[in-house]
Amino acid sequence: MPVDPSPSVPVDPVDQVRRAIIECLNRFYAIESGMWGDPLSSLMIRTVIQARLEGRPHDISSLSTCLDLSLATVHRKLKRIAADGYIEMRREGRSIRLYPTERVEVLFDTRFDEMIETLRALYGRGEGRASDWGPPRPCRVDDGDD
């Protein structure tokens, strides 16, 4: 149960920001867990979606490097994620590129408004687009295949 500070106790603005960020992350975690299950699967799927949006899909090795996970872990998790219909693995040249499936795109789109509202609440903005808040920091590893 959250504790409300009494009106006579000053509220630290840094603590207010920390609480807002944690609340935002917890909401995103709940959204993603509801869509894709466990936290690692959610992280991998989100990273694959981001790479597709950037027009540079990951291969298995670059996803492993980007997320600082062993290749064995990435292979094991991708098998289950692909079997569940969330990620498509396509052979392209010497690499196997990773793409979100249409199922993932639909799930992501249906929850996108909820994600934007969570960000608006964090930033205290009632209007605007997510793109107004600046670009995300990309996680891109040059695998030398291009």
CSV table of C-alpha atoms in Angstrom, one decimal:
chain,number,residue,atom,x,y,z
A,1,MET,CA,0.0,0.0,0.0
A,2,PRO,CA,1.5,3.3,-1.0
A,3,VAL,CA,2.2,5.8,1.8
A,4,ASP,CA,1.0,9.3,1.2
A,5,PRO,CA,3.3,11.9,2.8
A,6,SER,CA,1.5,14.3,5.1
A,7,PRO,CA,1.0,17.8,3.7
A,8,SER,CA,3.6,19.2,6.2
A,9,VAL,CA,6.4,16.9,4.9
A,10,PRO,CA,8.0,18.2,1.7
A,11,VAL,CA,8.0,15.8,-1.2
A,12,ASP,CA,11.3,15.3,-2.9
A,13,PRO,CA,10.9,16.0,-6.7
A,14,VAL,CA,13.5,13.4,-7.5
A,15,ASP,CA,11.5,10.8,-5.6
A,16,GLN,CA,8.4,11.8,-7.5
A,17,VAL,CA,10.1,11.2,-10.8
A,18,ARG,CA,11.5,7.9,-9.6
A,19,ARG,CA,8.0,6.7,-8.5
A,20,ALA,CA,6.5,7.8,-11.8
A,21,ILE,CA,9.2,6.0,-13.8
A,22,ILE,CA,8.8,2.8,-11.7
A,23,GLU,CA,5.0,3.0,-12.2
A,24,CYS,CA,5.4,3.4,-15.9
A,25,LEU,CA,7.8,0.4,-16.1
A,26,ASN,CA,5.4,-1.7,-14.0
A,27,ARG,CA,2.5,-0.8,-16.4
A,28,PHE,CA,4.6,-1.7,-19.4
A,29,TYR,CA,5.7,-4.9,-17.8
A,30,ALA,CA,2.0,-5.8,-17.1
A,31,ILE,CA,1.1,-5.0,-20.7
A,32,GLU,CA,3.9,-7.0,-22.2
A,33,SER,CA,3.4,-10.0,-19.9
A,34,GLY,CA,-0.2,-10.1,-20.8
A,35,MET,CA,0.7,-10.2,-24.5
A,36,TRP,CA,3.9,-12.3,-24.6
A,37,GLY,CA,4.3,-14.1,-21.2
A,38,ASP,CA,7.6,-14.1,-19.3
A,39,PRO,CA,9.9,-11.0,-19.1
A,40,LEU,CA,12.7,-12.5,-21.2
A,41,SER,CA,10.4,-13.4,-24.0
A,42,SER,CA,8.8,-9.9,-23.9
A,43,LEU,CA,12.2,-8.3,-24.0
A,44,MET,CA,13.3,-10.4,-27.0
A,45,ILE,CA,10.0,-9.8,-28.9
A,46,ARG,CA,10.1,-6.1,-28.2
A,47,THR,CA,13.7,-5.9,-29.4
A,48,VAL,CA,12.8,-7.8,-32.6
A,49,ILE,CA,9.9,-5.4,-33.2
A,50,GLN,CA,12.2,-2.4,-32.7
A,51,ALA,CA,14.8,-3.8,-35.2
A,52,ARG,CA,12.0,-4.3,-37.8
A,53,LEU,CA,10.8,-0.8,-37.2
A,54,GLU,CA,14.3,0.5,-37.8
A,55,GLY,CA,14.5,-1.6,-41.1
A,56,ARG,CA,17.4,-3.7,-39.8
A,57,PRO,CA,16.2,-7.0,-38.5
A,58,HIS,CA,18.4,-8.9,-36.0
A,59,ASP,CA,19.9,-12.2,-36.7
A,60,ILE,CA,20.4,-14.6,-33.8
A,61,SER,CA,23.9,-13.5,-33.1
A,62,SER,CA,23.1,-9.8,-33.1
A,63,LEU,CA,20.1,-10.3,-30.8
A,64,SER,CA,22.4,-12.3,-28.4
A,65,THR,CA,24.9,-9.5,-28.4
A,66,CYS,CA,22.3,-6.7,-28.1
A,67,LEU,CA,20.7,-8.3,-25.1
A,68,ASP,CA,23.9,-9.6,-23.6
A,69,LEU,CA,22.6,-13.2,-23.6
A,70,SER,CA,24.4,-16.4,-24.5
A,71,LEU,CA,23.7,-17.8,-27.9
A,72,ALA,CA,22.4,-21.0,-26.2
A,73,THR,CA,19.8,-19.0,-24.3
A,74,VAL,CA,18.7,-17.0,-27.3
A,75,HIS,CA,18.4,-20.2,-29.4
A,76,ARG,CA,16.4,-22.0,-26.6
A,77,LYS,CA,14.0,-19.0,-26.1
A,78,LEU,CA,13.6,-18.4,-29.8
A,79,LYS,CA,12.5,-21.9,-30.4
A,80,ARG,CA,9.6,-21.5,-27.9
A,81,ILE,CA,8.8,-17.9,-29.1
A,82,ALA,CA,8.7,-19.1,-32.7
A,83,ALA,CA,6.6,-22.2,-31.8
A,84,ASP,CA,4.1,-19.8,-30.0
A,85,GLY,CA,3.8,-17.8,-33.2
A,86,TYR,CA,5.4,-14.6,-32.1
A,87,ILE,CA,8.7,-14.6,-34.1
A,88,GLU,CA,9.4,-15.7,-37.6
A,89,MET,CA,12.9,-16.9,-38.4
A,90,ARG,CA,13.9,-16.5,-42.1
A,91,ARG,CA,17.1,-17.6,-43.8
A,92,GLU,CA,18.7,-14.7,-45.6
A,93,GLY,CA,22.0,-15.5,-47.1
A,94,ARG,CA,24.2,-16.9,-44.3
A,95,SER,CA,22.0,-15.6,-41.5
A,96,ILE,CA,18.7,-16.3,-40.0
A,97,ARG,CA,16.9,-13.0,-39.6
A,98,LEU,CA,14.2,-12.5,-37.0
A,99,TYR,CA,10.9,-10.9,-37.7
A,100,PRO,CA,7.7,-10.3,-35.6
A,101,THR,CA,4.8,-12.3,-36.9
A,102,GLU,CA,1.5,-10.7,-38.0
A,103,ARG,CA,0.1,-12.0,-34.7
A,104,VAL,CA,2.6,-9.9,-32.7
A,105,GLU,CA,2.0,-6.8,-34.9
A,106,VAL,CA,-1.7,-7.1,-34.2
A,107,LEU,CA,-1.2,-7.6,-30.4
A,108,PHE,CA,1.2,-4.7,-30.3
A,109,ASP,CA,-1.1,-2.4,-32.3
A,110,THR,CA,-4.1,-3.2,-30.1
A,111,ARG,CA,-2.2,-2.3,-26.9
A,112,PHE,CA,-0.3,0.7,-28.4
A,113,ASP,CA,-2.8,3.3,-27.2
A,114,GLU,CA,-2.5,2.0,-23.6
A,115,MET,CA,1.3,2.3,-23.9
A,116,ILE,CA,1.0,5.9,-25.1
A,117,GLU,CA,-1.4,6.8,-22.3
A,118,THR,CA,1.1,5.3,-19.8
A,119,LEU,CA,3.9,7.5,-21.2
A,120,ARG,CA,1.6,10.6,-21.2
A,121,ALA,CA,0.9,9.9,-17.5
A,122,LEU,CA,4.6,9.7,-16.8
A,123,TYR,CA,5.5,12.9,-18.7
A,124,GLY,CA,2.3,14.7,-17.6
A,125,ARG,CA,1.3,15.4,-21.1
A,126,GLY,CA,-2.3,15.0,-22.3
A,127,GLU,CA,-1.6,15.7,-25.9
A,128,GLY,CA,0.9,14.9,-28.5
A,129,ARG,CA,2.5,11.9,-30.2
A,130,ALA,CA,5.0,9.5,-28.7
A,131,SER,CA,7.4,10.7,-31.4
A,132,ASP,CA,7.3,14.1,-29.8
A,133,TRP,CA,9.2,12.7,-26.8
A,134,GLY,CA,12.4,11.9,-28.7
A,135,PRO,CA,13.7,8.8,-30.4
A,136,PRO,CA,14.4,5.6,-28.5
A,137,ARG,CA,18.0,4.7,-28.1
A,138,PRO,CA,18.6,1.9,-30.7
A,139,CYS,CA,20.3,-1.3,-29.9
A,140,ARG,CA,22.1,-2.2,-33.1
A,141,VAL,CA,25.1,-4.4,-33.5
A,142,ASP,CA,26.9,-4.4,-36.8
A,143,ASP,CA,27.2,-8.1,-37.7
A,144,GLY,CA,29.1,-7.4,-40.9
A,145,ASP,CA,26.5,-9.1,-43.0
A,146,ASP,CA,25.3,-5.9,-44.8
